[in-house]
PDB file of C-alpha atoms in Angstrom:
ATOM      1  CA  MET A 116      28.613 112.716  78.405  1.00  0.00           C
ATOM      2  CA  SER A 117      29.129 115.624  79.970  1.00  0.00           C
ATOM      3  CA  LYS A 118      27.140 114.353  83.123  1.00  0.00           C
ATOM      4  CA  ILE A 119      28.773 111.345  83.420  1.00  0.00           C
ATOM      5  CA  LYS A 120      32.158 113.808  82.970  1.00  0.00           C
ATOM      6  CA  LEU A 121      31.422 116.517  86.013  1.00  0.00           C
ATOM      7  CA  LEU A 122      30.584 112.969  88.355  1.00  0.00           C
ATOM      8  CA  TYR A 123      34.050 112.139  87.063  1.00  0.00           C
ATOM      9  CA  GLN A 124      36.012 114.920  88.256  1.00  0.00           C
ATOM     10  CA  TYR A 125      33.412 115.801  90.937  1.00  0.00           C
ATOM     11  CA  LEU A 126      33.482 112.014  92.375  1.00  0.00           C
ATOM     12  CA  ILE A 127      36.042 110.648  91.836  1.00  0.00           C
ATOM     13  CA  ALA A 128      39.837 113.080  89.943  1.00  0.00           C
ATOM     14  CA  LEU A 129      38.955 115.277  92.607  1.00  0.00           C
ATOM     15  CA  PRO A 130      38.552 113.785  95.678  1.00  0.00           C
ATOM     16  CA  ILE A 131      41.832 111.344  94.292  1.00  0.00           C
ATOM     17  CA  LEU A 132      43.575 114.673  94.223  1.00  0.00           C
ATOM     18  CA  LEU A 133      42.901 116.728  97.797  1.00  0.00           C
ATOM     19  CA  VAL A 134      44.555 113.386  99.227  1.00  0.00           C
ATOM     20  CA  LEU A 135      47.733 113.804  96.730  1.00  0.00           C
ATOM     21  CA  THR A 136      47.665 117.439  97.267  1.00  0.00           C
ATOM     22  CA  ILE A 137      47.370 116.484 101.294  1.00  0.00           C
ATOM     23  CA  VAL A 138      50.052 113.732 101.631  1.00  0.00           C
ATOM     24  CA  CYS A 139      52.724 115.769  99.076  1.00  0.00           C
ATOM     25  CA  ALA A 140      52.181 119.196 101.561  1.00  0.00           C
ATOM     26  CA  LEU A 141      53.102 117.138 104.563  1.00  0.00           C
ATOM     27  CA  ILE A 142      56.151 115.343 102.645  1.00  0.00           C
ATOM     28  CA  THR A 143      56.921 118.952 102.367  1.00  0.00           C
ATOM     29  CA  ILE A 144      56.742 120.346 104.849  1.00  0.00           C
ATOM     30  CA  VAL A 145      58.720 118.283 106.945  1.00  0.00           C
ATOM     31  CA  CYS A 146      61.620 117.791 104.460  1.00  0.00           C
ATOM     32  CA  ILE A 147      62.696 121.414 105.145  1.00  0.00           C
ATOM     33  CA  PRO A 148      66.031 120.287 105.325  1.00  0.00           C
ATOM     34  CA  TRP A 149      65.777 119.162 101.910  1.00  0.00           C
ATOM     35  CA  LYS A 150      63.650 121.876  99.827  1.00  0.00           C
ATOM     36  CA  ASN A 151      66.272 122.445  96.890  1.00  0.00           C
ATOM     37  CA  SER A 152      67.041 117.975  96.703  1.00  0.00           C
ATOM     38  CA  TRP A 153      66.188 116.237  93.445  1.00  0.00           C
ATOM     39  CA  TRP A 154      64.619 113.321  95.263  1.00  0.00           C
ATOM     40  CA  LEU A 155      61.377 116.329  96.925  1.00  0.00           C
ATOM     41  CA  ASN A 156      61.295 118.041  93.569  1.00  0.00           C
ATOM     42  CA  ARG A 157      60.499 114.403  92.288  1.00  0.00           C
ATOM     43  CA  ILE A 158      57.015 113.693  94.456  1.00  0.00           C
ATOM     44  CA  GLN A 159      56.532 117.371  93.914  1.00  0.00           C
ATOM     45  CA  ALA A 160      56.703 116.386  90.213  1.00  0.00           C
ATOM     46  CA  PHE A 161      54.953 113.212  90.476  1.00  0.00           C
ATOM     47  CA  TRP A 162      51.696 115.189  92.581  1.00  0.00           C
ATOM     48  CA  ALA A 163      51.358 117.811  89.513  1.00  0.00           C
ATOM     49  CA  ARG A 164      51.609 114.944  87.183  1.00  0.00           C
ATOM     50  CA  SER A 165      49.028 113.200  88.258  1.00  0.00           C
ATOM     51  CA  PHE A 166      46.510 116.250  87.855  1.00  0.00           C
ATOM     52  CA  CYS A 167      46.505 116.004  84.283  1.00  0.00           C
ATOM     53  CA  ARG A 168      47.035 111.739  83.895  1.00  0.00           C
ATOM     54  CA  LEU A 169      43.160 111.402  86.336  1.00  0.00           C
ATOM     55  CA  PHE A 170      42.011 113.610  84.051  1.00  0.00           C
ATOM     56  CA  PHE A 171      43.811 112.666  81.089  1.00  0.00           C
ATOM     57  CA  ILE A 172      45.770 114.859  79.274  1.00  0.00           C
ATOM     58  CA  PRO A 173      48.131 114.365  77.538  1.00  0.00           C
ATOM     59  CA  VAL A 174      51.709 116.554  77.527  1.00  0.00           C
ATOM     60  CA  THR A 175      54.294 116.101  75.084  1.00  0.00           C
ATOM     61  CA  VAL A 176      57.310 118.398  75.846  1.00  0.00           C
ATOM     62  CA  ARG A 177      59.938 119.639  72.877  1.00  0.00           C
ATOM     63  CA  GLY A 178      63.029 120.905  73.820  1.00  0.00           C
ATOM     64  CA  VAL A 179      63.916 119.465  76.606  1.00  0.00           C
ATOM     65  CA  GLU A 180      68.096 119.705  75.361  1.00  0.00           C
ATOM     66  CA  HIS A 181      68.470 123.263  76.028  1.00  0.00           C
ATOM     67  CA  ILE A 182      68.494 122.560  79.579  1.00  0.00           C
ATOM     68  CA  ARG A 183      72.259 122.587  80.622  1.00  0.00           C
ATOM     69  CA  CYS A 184      72.810 120.808  84.240  1.00  0.00           C
ATOM     70  CA  GLY A 185      74.366 122.899  86.775  1.00  0.00           C
ATOM     71  CA  GLN A 186      72.884 126.120  85.402  1.00  0.00           C
ATOM     72  CA  SER A 187      70.272 128.507  87.348  1.00  0.00           C
ATOM     73  CA  TYR A 188      67.598 129.797  85.267  1.00  0.00           C
ATOM     74  CA  VAL A 189      65.239 132.032  85.040  1.00  0.00           C
ATOM     75  CA  PHE A 190      61.964 130.375  83.120  1.00  0.00           C
ATOM     76  CA  VAL A 191      59.653 132.639  81.964  1.00  0.00           C
ATOM     77  CA  SER A 192      56.407 131.905  79.925  1.00  0.00           C
ATOM     78  CA  ASN A 193      52.503 132.665  78.396  1.00  0.00           C
ATOM     79  CA  HIS A 194      49.333 131.982  81.410  1.00  0.00           C
ATOM     80  CA  GLN A 195      47.302 130.534  79.963  1.00  0.00           C
ATOM     81  CA  SER A 196      45.717 128.549  82.535  1.00  0.00           C
ATOM     82  CA  ASN A 197      46.317 127.313  86.083  1.00  0.00           C
ATOM     83  CA  PHE A 198      46.320 123.933  84.408  1.00  0.00           C
ATOM     84  CA  ASP A 199      50.057 125.921  83.297  1.00  0.00           C
ATOM     85  CA  ILE A 200      50.956 124.996  87.145  1.00  0.00           C
ATOM     86  CA  PHE A 201      50.907 121.352  86.981  1.00  0.00           C
ATOM     87  CA  VAL A 202      52.329 120.846  83.080  1.00  0.00           C
ATOM     88  CA  ILE A 203      55.549 123.018  83.992  1.00  0.00           C
ATOM     89  CA  TYR A 204      55.767 121.692  88.131  1.00  0.00           C
ATOM     90  CA  GLY A 205      55.492 118.083  86.084  1.00  0.00           C
ATOM     91  CA  TRP A 206      57.813 118.273  83.295  1.00  0.00           C
ATOM     92  CA  LEU A 207      60.117 120.188  84.167  1.00  0.00           C
ATOM     93  CA  PRO A 208      63.062 118.963  84.764  1.00  0.00           C
ATOM     94  CA  VAL A 209      64.869 121.224  86.749  1.00  0.00           C
ATOM     95  CA  VAL A 210      64.737 122.004  90.613  1.00  0.00           C
ATOM     96  CA  PHE A 211      62.788 125.851  91.137  1.00  0.00           C
ATOM     97  CA  LYS A 212      61.219 128.114  92.820  1.00  0.00           C
ATOM     98  CA  TRP A 213      57.801 129.599  91.933  1.00  0.00           C
ATOM     99  CA  LEU A 214      57.253 133.458  92.195  1.00  0.00           C
ATOM    100  CA  MET A 215      53.108 132.785  93.127  1.00  0.00           C
ATOM    101  CA  LYS A 216      50.160 135.433  93.719  1.00  0.00           C
ATOM    102  CA  GLN A 217      49.739 136.196  97.656  1.00  0.00           C
ATOM    103  CA  GLU A 218      46.253 134.315  97.725  1.00  0.00           C
ATOM    104  CA  ILE A 219      48.108 131.161  97.681  1.00  0.00           C
ATOM    105  CA  SER A 220      50.054 131.298 100.727  1.00  0.00           C
ATOM    106  CA  ARG A 221      46.666 131.576 102.571  1.00  0.00           C
ATOM    107  CA  ILE A 222      45.108 128.373 101.031  1.00  0.00           C
ATOM    108  CA  PRO A 223      45.261 125.684 104.248  1.00  0.00           C
ATOM    109  CA  LEU A 224      48.776 123.713 104.542  1.00  0.00           C
ATOM    110  CA  VAL A 225      49.206 124.661 100.688  1.00  0.00           C
ATOM    111  CA  GLY A 226      50.442 127.712 101.339  1.00  0.00           C
ATOM    112  CA  THR A 227      52.435 126.417 104.909  1.00  0.00           C
ATOM    113  CA  ALA A 228      53.879 123.481 102.030  1.00  0.00           C
ATOM    114  CA  CYS A 229      55.592 126.823  99.466  1.00  0.00           C
ATOM    115  CA  ARG A 230      56.637 128.390 102.366  1.00  0.00           C
ATOM    116  CA  ALA A 231      58.708 124.621 103.286  1.00  0.00           C
ATOM    117  CA  ALA A 232      59.241 123.808  99.403  1.00  0.00           C
ATOM    118  CA  GLY A 233      61.083 127.638  99.558  1.00  0.00           C
ATOM    119  CA  HIS A 234      58.591 128.770  97.134  1.00  0.00           C
ATOM    120  CA  ILE A 235      58.285 132.612  96.832  1.00  0.00           C
ATOM    121  CA  PHE A 236      54.793 134.997  97.388  1.00  0.00           C
ATOM    122  CA  ILE A 237      54.694 138.472  95.962  1.00  0.00           C
ATOM    123  CA  ASP A 238      52.396 140.876  97.051  1.00  0.00           C
ATOM    124  CA  ARG A 239      51.588 142.935  93.877  1.00  0.00           C
ATOM    125  CA  ARG A 240      49.185 145.565  95.634  1.00  0.00           C
ATOM    126  CA  HIS A 241      52.552 146.740  97.059  1.00  0.00           C
ATOM    127  CA  ALA A 242      55.703 147.971  95.545  1.00  0.00           C
ATOM    128  CA  LYS A 243      58.134 147.504  98.638  1.00  0.00           C
ATOM    129  CA  ALA A 244      57.046 143.967  99.245  1.00  0.00           C
ATOM    130  CA  ALA A 245      57.588 142.787  95.811  1.00  0.00           C
ATOM    131  CA  ALA A 246      60.628 143.906  95.563  1.00  0.00           C
ATOM    132  CA  GLU A 247      61.894 142.729  98.900  1.00  0.00           C
ATOM    133  CA  SER A 248      60.181 139.144  96.879  1.00  0.00           C
ATOM    134  CA  LEU A 249      62.522 140.076  93.859  1.00  0.00           C
ATOM    135  CA  ILE A 250      66.181 139.634  96.016  1.00  0.00           C
ATOM    136  CA  LYS A 251      64.522 137.059  98.374  1.00  0.00           C
ATOM    137  CA  VAL A 252      63.443 134.644  94.910  1.00  0.00           C
ATOM    138  CA  GLU A 253      67.897 136.038  93.721  1.00  0.00           C
ATOM    139  CA  LYS A 254      69.183 134.261  96.874  1.00  0.00           C
ATOM    140  CA  GLN A 255      67.633 131.232  96.169  1.00  0.00           C
ATOM    141  CA  LEU A 256      69.168 131.358  92.310  1.00  0.00           C
ATOM    142  CA  THR A 257      72.332 129.353  93.285  1.00  0.00           C
ATOM    143  CA  ASP A 258      73.525 125.576  92.391  1.00  0.00           C
ATOM    144  CA  GLY A 259      71.445 124.764  89.160  1.00  0.00           C
ATOM    145  CA  VAL A 260      68.239 126.113  90.920  1.00  0.00           C
ATOM    146  CA  SER A 261      66.218 128.043  88.800  1.00  0.00           C
ATOM    147  CA  THR A 262      63.079 130.065  89.490  1.00  0.00           C
ATOM    148  CA  VAL A 263      59.466 129.820  86.476  1.00  0.00           C
ATOM    149  CA  ILE A 264      58.265 133.204  86.347  1.00  0.00           C
ATOM    150  CA  PHE A 265      55.035 133.757  84.405  1.00  0.00           C
ATOM    151  CA  PRO A 266      55.540 137.491  83.479  1.00  0.00           C
ATOM    152  CA  GLU A 267      52.054 138.786  82.136  1.00  0.00           C
ATOM    153  CA  GLY A 268      50.800 138.324  86.169  1.00  0.00           C
ATOM    154  CA  THR A 269      48.068 136.809  85.260  1.00  0.00           C
ATOM    155  CA  ARG A 270      45.757 133.965  82.926  1.00  0.00           C
ATOM    156  CA  THR A 271      44.767 135.599  79.546  1.00  0.00           C
ATOM    157  CA  GLU A 272      41.349 136.731  79.057  1.00  0.00           C
ATOM    158  CA  ASN A 273      41.082 135.120  75.762  1.00  0.00           C
ATOM    159  CA  GLY A 274      44.169 132.716  74.954  1.00  0.00           C
ATOM    160  CA  GLU A 275      45.931 135.557  73.858  1.00  0.00           C
ATOM    161  CA  ILE A 276      49.761 136.786  75.578  1.00  0.00           C
ATOM    162  CA  GLY A 277      49.844 139.817  77.302  1.00  0.00           C
ATOM    163  CA  PRO A 278      52.316 142.467  77.809  1.00  0.00           C
ATOM    164  CA  PHE A 279      55.517 140.801  80.251  1.00  0.00           C
ATOM    165  CA  LYS A 280      55.760 142.461  83.199  1.00  0.00           C
ATOM    166  CA  ARG A 281      59.867 143.406  84.119  1.00  0.00           C
ATOM    167  CA  GLY A 282      60.701 141.319  87.649  1.00  0.00           C
ATOM    168  CA  ALA A 283      61.309 138.162  85.794  1.00  0.00           C
ATOM    169  CA  PHE A 284      64.083 140.062  83.076  1.00  0.00           C
ATOM    170  CA  GLN A 285      64.897 142.180  86.477  1.00  0.00           C
ATOM    171  CA  ILE A 286      66.210 139.503  88.012  1.00  0.00           C
ATOM    172  CA  ALA A 287      68.072 138.097  85.678  1.00  0.00           C
ATOM    173  CA  TRP A 288      69.601 141.450  84.660  1.00  0.00           C
ATOM    174  CA  ASP A 289      71.128 142.325  88.150  1.00  0.00           C
ATOM    175  CA  LEU A 290      72.075 138.658  88.813  1.00  0.00           C
ATOM    176  CA  HIS A 291      73.586 137.762  84.934  1.00  0.00           C
ATOM    177  CA  LEU A 292      71.373 135.009  84.543  1.00  0.00           C
ATOM    178  CA  PRO A 293      70.276 133.429  80.904  1.00  0.00           C
ATOM    179  CA  VAL A 294      66.348 133.576  80.377  1.00  0.00           C
ATOM    180  CA  ILE A 295      64.587 130.270  79.083  1.00  0.00           C
ATOM    181  CA  PRO A 296      61.123 130.921  77.208  1.00  0.00           C
ATOM    182  CA  ILE A 297      58.485 128.813  77.674  1.00  0.00           C
ATOM    183  CA  ARG A 298      56.155 128.937  75.045  1.00  0.00           C
ATOM    184  CA  LEU A 299      52.057 126.643  76.601  1.00  0.00           C
ATOM    185  CA  ASP A 300      49.994 125.503  74.016  1.00  0.00           C
ATOM    186  CA  GLY A 301      46.148 123.378  75.083  1.00  0.00           C
ATOM    187  CA  CYS A 302      45.684 125.036  79.101  1.00  0.00           C
ATOM    188  CA  TYR A 303      43.533 127.344  77.757  1.00  0.00           C
ATOM    189  CA  GLU A 304      41.565 124.980  76.445  1.00  0.00           C
ATOM    190  CA  VAL A 305      41.756 122.311  79.298  1.00  0.00           C
ATOM    191  CA  MET A 306      40.285 125.177  81.910  1.00  0.00           C
ATOM    192  CA  ASN A 307      40.177 128.802  80.892  1.00  0.00           C
ATOM    193  CA  ARG A 308      39.592 131.027  83.459  1.00  0.00           C
ATOM    194  CA  HIS A 309      36.176 130.717  83.056  1.00  0.00           C
ATOM    195  CA  ALA A 310      35.383 127.500  82.557  1.00  0.00           C
ATOM    196  CA  LYS A 311      34.118 125.206  85.922  1.00  0.00           C
ATOM    197  CA  SER A 312      35.000 121.588  84.732  1.00  0.00           C
ATOM    198  CA  VAL A 313      38.197 120.610  83.221  1.00  0.00           C
ATOM    199  CA  THR A 314      37.859 119.432  78.703  1.00  0.00           C
ATOM    200  CA  ARG A 315      40.301 116.889  77.315  1.00  0.00           C
ATOM    201  CA  HIS A 316      43.103 118.546  75.171  1.00  0.00           C
ATOM    202  CA  PRO A 317      46.224 118.077  74.093  1.00  0.00           C
ATOM    203  CA  VAL A 318      48.952 120.255  76.072  1.00  0.00           C
ATOM    204  CA  THR A 319      52.741 121.189  74.636  1.00  0.00           C
ATOM    205  CA  MET A 320      55.197 121.981  76.503  1.00  0.00           C
ATOM    206  CA  THR A 321      57.891 124.020  74.473  1.00  0.00           C
ATOM    207  CA  ILE A 322      61.148 124.666  76.345  1.00  0.00           C
ATOM    208  CA  MET A 323      63.078 127.912  74.234  1.00  0.00           C
ATOM    209  CA  PRO A 324      66.977 127.944  73.382  1.00  0.00           C
ATOM    210  CA  GLU A 325      68.594 130.053  76.747  1.00  0.00           C
ATOM    211  CA  ILE A 326      68.639 134.286  75.888  1.00  0.00           C
ATOM    212  CA  ASP A 327      71.802 135.629  77.720  1.00  0.00           C
ATOM    213  CA  LEU A 328      70.694 139.348  78.451  1.00  0.00           C
ATOM    214  CA  ARG A 329      74.017 140.693  77.776  1.00  0.00           C
ATOM    215  CA  GLN A 330      73.475 140.974  74.603  1.00  0.00           C
ATOM    216  CA  CYS A 331      70.534 143.631  75.246  1.00  0.00           C
ATOM    217  CA  SER A 332      71.199 146.707  75.614  1.00  0.00           C
ATOM    218  CA  ASN A 333      68.152 147.235  78.559  1.00  0.00           C
ATOM    219  CA  ILE A 334      65.679 144.447  79.930  1.00  0.00           C
ATOM    220  CA  ASP A 335      62.435 146.867  77.905  1.00  0.00           C
ATOM    221  CA  GLU A 336      64.722 145.390  74.693  1.00  0.00           C
ATOM    222  CA  ALA A 337      65.001 141.811  76.866  1.00  0.00           C
ATOM    223  CA  ILE A 338      60.712 142.290  76.842  1.00  0.00           C
ATOM    224  CA  ASN A 339      60.849 142.018  73.476  1.00  0.00           C
ATOM    225  CA  ILE A 340      62.862 139.912  72.393  1.00  0.00           C
ATOM    226  CA  VAL A 341      61.491 136.835  75.384  1.00  0.00           C
ATOM    227  CA  ARG A 342      57.859 137.644  73.917  1.00  0.00           C
ATOM    228  CA  ASN A 343      57.606 138.051  70.995  1.00  0.00           C
ATOM    229  CA  GLN A 344      59.804 134.552  70.601  1.00  0.00           C
ATOM    230  CA  ILE A 345      57.240 132.682  72.795  1.00  0.00           C
ATOM    231  CA  ILE A 346      54.867 134.246  70.943  1.00  0.00           C
ATOM    232  CA  ALA A 347      55.909 133.017  67.711  1.00  0.00           C
ATOM    233  CA  GLY A 348      56.225 129.389  69.389  1.00  0.00           C
TER     234      GLY A 348
END
């Protein structure tokens, strides 16, 4: 059965997803003037959902009622797998911009499409460049446009939630924006960072109530509150 699974993934699912990625990237590049439109966001969400559907990954979403229409947020999520991106992009029902690592910008066509969509690349090796990236994100967060950040900075090694970096919380603190924690469960089992193939496993995305950082005395306290809430689920 494992050989059949690998043949399906490499000979059927991946070629289909490659074509969908190219088509969606081209649409995004052409539609730069409408990069914050809901309909373009839905096209991109369809692309992301296709990854889960073609690999037969069932996704359950909880807590959508915690999102207020028209409000900009800083969403922070634990980072289990590359499939985190597809789950959040496919099922988070808001227009948002990723704060993503610089390496993605070098992927042919995908990097261009991400820039066209308004996503921000961050060079974590240089403090000045990283700070400039945070400023670019802040300029995007108006009229209900949000951002999604993985504050761990990288995928987990063992499924446990690592320490959080300050960037996401600095954005929320500077702009007085509420933070919404997101907990992902199951993505690590689907494809951890060392896996060579996808394993069918249910995934749950839990969207938690918003947190007003003005109730915190400082950013470190905010980080602890949000991280503990995500751990507790």
